[in-house]
Structure formats: structure tokens, C-alpha cells
């Protein structure tokens, strides 16, 4: 049975932010589902995000979920609803039972409040990034950009323009699972990630999952900066699980 790679976006993102990786995987003959979540819907929480993923994979077998960033809260809910062969956490948040996403930052002792503020500024700037008065951290591809600093300028600008409005609803609700789902899980971090620095994610994966992460070069969006290398990694993980 063919493996389907299910690409789940992080906060304020959609399927476009996966488009280079999705194209690379499809060029290799892989089945890909790139999910759009109802992130702008103030009535939608994590359960509704999981509903969107489950609906998108209906009828598919041998699922490898790839959860980026905030999708670390959503993907485990999907694993509790449909059979999943492998969960890949890509520069992702890892929740504990009952922990709301808005509590996660303090609970994990995220090391840099300035970077968090810069990330929020970048998302708010969106299509206006680069305009007069926009903080340097909100200018996509700038030296202070916590998201797209390693992308070519044109791609960084388009990635920022394509930010969606992210409702605060899912961040305010406790993660509803009692435990991490019993599914093979792989964690992949990026060594130049400014939003979730490598030492922080190494400790997080060890403390909350008992895992030693795999590592690659790049910033927070390797699906845009290094789609070929990321596709290689995902194929390798999937093949190992299938074996």
C-alpha cells in the first residue's frame, strides 16, 4: 500500500507554505495531502483542526503525518482517530495533557521572549512587511526574522504575505488528550531555527517524548528553504517505519 504524506501546517499557515515540499514529494511519485486548517474561524479549536485533517485523509492508507510548529498540538488528536503509521514532528510544539497552547511557552521555559514578540509582529505585518515603520523582525528574510531568515528575499516576502489570520481560540483551550498516542514518532529540528532554538527543542523532545531529535540545517520553515533535503528525510523515516 502506498504511503501518503499528510502535511499539517502551523499557526497562520496553509497548504501554500508546503508547496515546494509537496511538489518534490509528488515528483518522486509519492502521494501527498496538504491540509488547510480553519485557522481564521473563531469557533474552531484543536478538535475542529483535527476534524479537517481526518476529512482530508478519508480513504487513504499508510499515513505519515508531518506536523509543523503549532501542528504538534493537532496531529496527536488525528492519531487517536485514524490509523497512522508515523508521526513526524517538524520544529514542533509538544503538549502535555491539559496544557493549553497559550500556557505552553511558560511551561516549557521558552528561552527568548523577544523572539516570541518578533514572531507575532511578523505575522501581524503580513502583506505590509518591509513597509516604513515595520520592525526589522517583521521584515521577511531580515537578519532578525525568526521565520524566513534563510529564504531568498522574494520567497520570504511571499511567505509572509500569505500569512492567514490565526484565531486565538485553539490557544486558549486545554489539549484534550490524556497521553501521547501510541504511534511511532520522529522529531526533526532545524539547527538555525530562531523561533524554537535547537537546544530548547532537544531538551523538549527528551523531557516530553523521551526522544533524541534528528537534526538538519535551516530555519523554522525547511519545507521552503530545503525541500529536497526534507523530502529525503521524510522518505527515510517512512521507509524505516514500513520496514
GROMACS .gro file of C-alpha atoms in nm:
model
  243
    1UNK     CA    1   0.000   0.000   0.000
    2UNK     CA    2   0.131   0.346  -0.092
    3UNK     CA    3   0.231   0.581   0.187
    4UNK     CA    4   0.053   0.915   0.195
    5UNK     CA    5   0.243   1.210   0.339
    6UNK     CA    6  -0.003   1.434   0.522
    7UNK     CA    7   0.132   1.787   0.564
    8UNK     CA    8  -0.025   1.977   0.855
    9UNK     CA    9   0.056   2.349   0.880
   10UNK     CA   10   0.142   2.553   1.184
   11UNK     CA   11  -0.026   2.867   1.310
   12UNK     CA   12  -0.142   3.120   1.049
   13UNK     CA   13  -0.017   2.897   0.765
   14UNK     CA   14  -0.185   2.690   0.497
   15UNK     CA   15  -0.104   2.447   0.217
   16UNK     CA   16   0.095   2.708   0.024
   17UNK     CA   17   0.368   2.702   0.287
   18UNK     CA   18   0.419   2.333   0.199
   19UNK     CA   19   0.405   2.377  -0.179
   20UNK     CA   20   0.775   2.324  -0.257
   21UNK     CA   21   0.799   2.011  -0.043
   22UNK     CA   22   0.468   1.878  -0.178
   23UNK     CA   23   0.591   1.926  -0.535
   24UNK     CA   24   0.919   1.750  -0.455
   25UNK     CA   25   0.744   1.450  -0.300
   26UNK     CA   26   0.496   1.424  -0.588
   27UNK     CA   27   0.783   1.440  -0.838
   28UNK     CA   28   0.917   1.128  -0.666
   29UNK     CA   29   0.584   0.952  -0.712
   30UNK     CA   30   0.467   0.998  -0.352
   31UNK     CA   31   0.107   1.057  -0.250
   32UNK     CA   32   0.064   1.389  -0.069
   33UNK     CA   33  -0.225   1.554   0.115
   34UNK     CA   34  -0.157   1.914   0.214
   35UNK     CA   35  -0.418   2.024   0.464
   36UNK     CA   36  -0.578   2.366   0.513
   37UNK     CA   37  -0.699   2.426   0.868
   38UNK     CA   38  -0.982   2.662   0.974
   39UNK     CA   39  -0.737   2.892   1.149
   40UNK     CA   40  -0.940   3.209   1.083
   41UNK     CA   41  -1.257   3.061   1.233
   42UNK     CA   42  -1.305   3.179   1.591
   43UNK     CA   43  -1.544   2.889   1.652
   44UNK     CA   44  -1.276   2.631   1.566
   45UNK     CA   45  -1.046   2.479   1.826
   46UNK     CA   46  -0.800   2.193   1.817
   47UNK     CA   47  -1.076   1.934   1.780
   48UNK     CA   48  -1.201   2.110   1.466
   49UNK     CA   49  -0.846   2.128   1.332
   50UNK     CA   50  -0.820   1.751   1.377
   51UNK     CA   51  -1.159   1.713   1.204
   52UNK     CA   52  -1.017   1.893   0.899
   53UNK     CA   53  -0.720   1.658   0.881
   54UNK     CA   54  -0.934   1.347   0.926
   55UNK     CA   55  -1.165   1.462   0.648
   56UNK     CA   56  -0.870   1.531   0.418
   57UNK     CA   57  -0.724   1.180   0.458
   58UNK     CA   58  -1.050   0.988   0.422
   59UNK     CA   59  -0.994   0.668   0.224
   60UNK     CA   60  -0.616   0.693   0.243
   61UNK     CA   61  -0.395   0.423   0.391
   62UNK     CA   62  -0.044   0.415   0.537
   63UNK     CA   63  -0.040   0.767   0.671
   64UNK     CA   64   0.273   0.958   0.761
   65UNK     CA   65   0.171   1.281   0.934
   66UNK     CA   66   0.416   1.572   0.915
   67UNK     CA   67   0.325   1.830   1.179
   68UNK     CA   68   0.495   2.169   1.168
   69UNK     CA   69   0.526   2.400   1.468
   70UNK     CA   70   0.180   2.457   1.626
   71UNK     CA   71   0.054   2.144   1.447
   72UNK     CA   72   0.223   1.948   1.725
   73UNK     CA   73  -0.098   2.013   1.917
   74UNK     CA   74  -0.323   1.890   1.633
   75UNK     CA   75  -0.151   1.585   1.489
   76UNK     CA   76  -0.173   1.363   1.801
   77UNK     CA   77  -0.552   1.415   1.801
   78UNK     CA   78  -0.559   1.280   1.446
   79UNK     CA   79  -0.356   0.976   1.556
   80UNK     CA   80  -0.628   0.898   1.811
   81UNK     CA   81  -0.895   0.896   1.540
   82UNK     CA   82  -0.742   0.723   1.237
   83UNK     CA   83  -0.464   0.465   1.193
   84UNK     CA   84  -0.130   0.643   1.148
   85UNK     CA   85   0.196   0.468   1.067
   86UNK     CA   86   0.430   0.753   1.156
   87UNK     CA   87   0.412   1.099   1.310
   88UNK     CA   88   0.694   1.336   1.219
   89UNK     CA   89   0.719   1.645   1.439
   90UNK     CA   90   0.893   1.915   1.237
   91UNK     CA   91   1.025   2.200   1.455
   92UNK     CA   92   0.708   2.136   1.651
   93UNK     CA   93   0.547   2.213   1.984
   94UNK     CA   94   0.493   1.910   2.211
   95UNK     CA   95   0.198   1.941   2.452
   96UNK     CA   96   0.125   1.775   2.783
   97UNK     CA   97  -0.226   1.658   2.882
   98UNK     CA   98  -0.443   1.951   2.984
   99UNK     CA   99  -0.193   2.213   2.870
  100UNK     CA  100  -0.334   2.498   2.663
  101UNK     CA  101  -0.111   2.625   2.381
  102UNK     CA  102  -0.101   2.971   2.538
  103UNK     CA  103   0.041   2.812   2.855
  104UNK     CA  104   0.299   2.608   2.666
  105UNK     CA  105   0.552   2.890   2.630
  106UNK     CA  106   0.592   2.949   3.002
  107UNK     CA  107   0.557   2.580   3.092
  108UNK     CA  108   0.843   2.484   2.859
  109UNK     CA  109   1.054   2.782   2.964
  110UNK     CA  110   1.090   2.902   2.608
  111UNK     CA  111   1.415   3.097   2.625
  112UNK     CA  112   1.353   3.418   2.434
  113UNK     CA  113   1.051   3.641   2.487
  114UNK     CA  114   1.195   3.888   2.235
  115UNK     CA  115   1.186   3.624   1.962
  116UNK     CA  116   0.826   3.539   2.051
  117UNK     CA  117   0.728   3.903   2.021
  118UNK     CA  118   0.914   3.930   1.692
  119UNK     CA  119   0.726   3.630   1.558
  120UNK     CA  120   0.391   3.783   1.646
  121UNK     CA  121   0.499   4.112   1.486
  122UNK     CA  122   0.599   3.930   1.166
  123UNK     CA  123   0.262   3.758   1.143
  124UNK     CA  124   0.074   4.082   1.208
  125UNK     CA  125   0.280   4.265   0.945
  126UNK     CA  126   0.193   4.015   0.672
  127UNK     CA  127   0.148   4.189   0.340
  128UNK     CA  128   0.283   4.513   0.487
  129UNK     CA  129   0.620   4.361   0.575
  130UNK     CA  130   0.903   4.579   0.464
  131UNK     CA  131   0.694   4.894   0.482
  132UNK     CA  132   0.811   5.201   0.673
  133UNK     CA  133   0.763   5.159   1.046
  134UNK     CA  134   0.754   4.779   1.040
  135UNK     CA  135   1.001   4.633   1.296
  136UNK     CA  136   1.310   4.470   1.148
  137UNK     CA  137   1.198   4.135   1.290
  138UNK     CA  138   0.878   4.167   1.088
  139UNK     CA  139   1.062   4.217   0.760
  140UNK     CA  140   1.072   3.874   0.595
  141UNK     CA  141   1.420   3.747   0.532
  142UNK     CA  142   1.583   4.013   0.751
  143UNK     CA  143   1.863   3.932   0.992
  144UNK     CA  144   1.614   3.941   1.280
  145UNK     CA  145   1.330   3.749   1.112
  146UNK     CA  146   1.253   3.441   1.330
  147UNK     CA  147   1.075   3.257   1.047
  148UNK     CA  148   1.216   3.313   0.698
  149UNK     CA  149   1.571   3.441   0.751
  150UNK     CA  150   1.723   3.168   0.531
  151UNK     CA  151   1.490   3.211   0.232
  152UNK     CA  152   1.562   3.408  -0.086
  153UNK     CA  153   1.411   3.757  -0.047
  154UNK     CA  154   1.129   3.709  -0.298
  155UNK     CA  155   1.024   3.379  -0.142
  156UNK     CA  156   1.048   3.519   0.210
  157UNK     CA  157   0.826   3.813   0.112
  158UNK     CA  158   0.565   3.588  -0.047
  159UNK     CA  159   0.567   3.353   0.253
  160UNK     CA  160   0.493   3.648   0.481
  161UNK     CA  161   0.221   3.788   0.255
  162UNK     CA  162   0.049   3.450   0.271
  163UNK     CA  163   0.013   3.453   0.650
  164UNK     CA  164  -0.350   3.397   0.744
  165UNK     CA  165  -0.526   3.540   1.045
  166UNK     CA  166  -0.481   3.299   1.333
  167UNK     CA  167  -0.772   3.280   1.577
  168UNK     CA  168  -0.681   3.270   1.945
  169UNK     CA  169  -0.950   3.007   2.013
  170UNK     CA  170  -0.732   2.693   1.992
  171UNK     CA  171  -0.460   2.854   2.202
  172UNK     CA  172  -0.698   2.907   2.492
  173UNK     CA  173  -0.832   2.552   2.518
  174UNK     CA  174  -0.653   2.269   2.705
  175UNK     CA  175  -0.502   1.991   2.498
  176UNK     CA  176  -0.770   1.722   2.537
  177UNK     CA  177  -0.563   1.403   2.525
  178UNK     CA  178  -0.478   1.202   2.837
  179UNK     CA  179  -0.143   1.087   2.696
  180UNK     CA  180   0.070   1.091   2.383
  181UNK     CA  181  -0.079   0.847   2.130
  182UNK     CA  182   0.091   0.508   2.083
  183UNK     CA  183   0.227   0.584   1.736
  184UNK     CA  184   0.584   0.581   1.605
  185UNK     CA  185   0.709   0.938   1.645
  186UNK     CA  186   1.012   1.109   1.492
  187UNK     CA  187   1.126   1.458   1.587
  188UNK     CA  188   1.321   1.671   1.337
  189UNK     CA  189   1.463   2.007   1.444
  190UNK     CA  190   1.643   2.275   1.244
  191UNK     CA  191   1.974   2.399   1.379
  192UNK     CA  192   1.927   2.763   1.278
  193UNK     CA  193   1.563   2.785   1.393
  194UNK     CA  194   1.521   3.117   1.574
  195UNK     CA  195   1.166   3.063   1.692
  196UNK     CA  196   1.242   2.728   1.856
  197UNK     CA  197   1.620   2.715   1.907
  198UNK     CA  198   1.788   2.379   1.874
  199UNK     CA  199   1.897   2.342   2.240
  200UNK     CA  200   1.542   2.421   2.350
  201UNK     CA  201   1.390   2.156   2.120
  202UNK     CA  202   1.650   1.895   2.213
  203UNK     CA  203   1.552   1.934   2.577
  204UNK     CA  204   1.180   1.944   2.498
  205UNK     CA  205   1.188   1.624   2.293
  206UNK     CA  206   1.387   1.445   2.562
  207UNK     CA  207   1.171   1.562   2.852
  208UNK     CA  208   0.829   1.520   2.697
  209UNK     CA  209   0.877   1.233   2.450
  210UNK     CA  210   1.195   1.058   2.557
  211UNK     CA  211   1.334   1.115   2.208
  212UNK     CA  212   1.668   1.228   2.068
  213UNK     CA  213   1.574   1.450   1.772
  214UNK     CA  214   1.713   1.418   1.426
  215UNK     CA  215   1.866   1.745   1.303
  216UNK     CA  216   1.909   1.933   0.977
  217UNK     CA  217   2.035   2.275   0.875
  218UNK     CA  218   1.791   2.559   0.824
  219UNK     CA  219   1.545   2.789   0.991
  220UNK     CA  220   1.187   2.738   1.102
  221UNK     CA  221   1.049   2.666   0.752
  222UNK     CA  222   1.270   2.396   0.597
  223UNK     CA  223   0.985   2.296   0.366
  224UNK     CA  224   1.055   2.624   0.185
  225UNK     CA  225   1.431   2.659   0.237
  226UNK     CA  226   1.538   2.294   0.190
  227UNK     CA  227   1.254   2.094   0.033
  228UNK     CA  228   1.481   1.836  -0.130
  229UNK     CA  229   1.668   1.752   0.189
  230UNK     CA  230   1.344   1.746   0.387
  231UNK     CA  231   1.185   1.510   0.134
  232UNK     CA  232   1.489   1.282   0.168
  233UNK     CA  233   1.446   1.277   0.546
  234UNK     CA  234   1.073   1.204   0.530
  235UNK     CA  235   1.120   0.922   0.282
  236UNK     CA  236   1.389   0.772   0.502
  237UNK     CA  237   1.172   0.787   0.815
  238UNK     CA  238   0.876   0.637   0.634
  239UNK     CA  239   1.083   0.356   0.483
  240UNK     CA  240   1.229   0.271   0.823
  241UNK     CA  241   0.885   0.256   0.982
  242UNK     CA  242   0.748   0.044   0.699
  243UNK     CA  243   1.045  -0.189   0.733
   0.00000   0.00000   0.00000
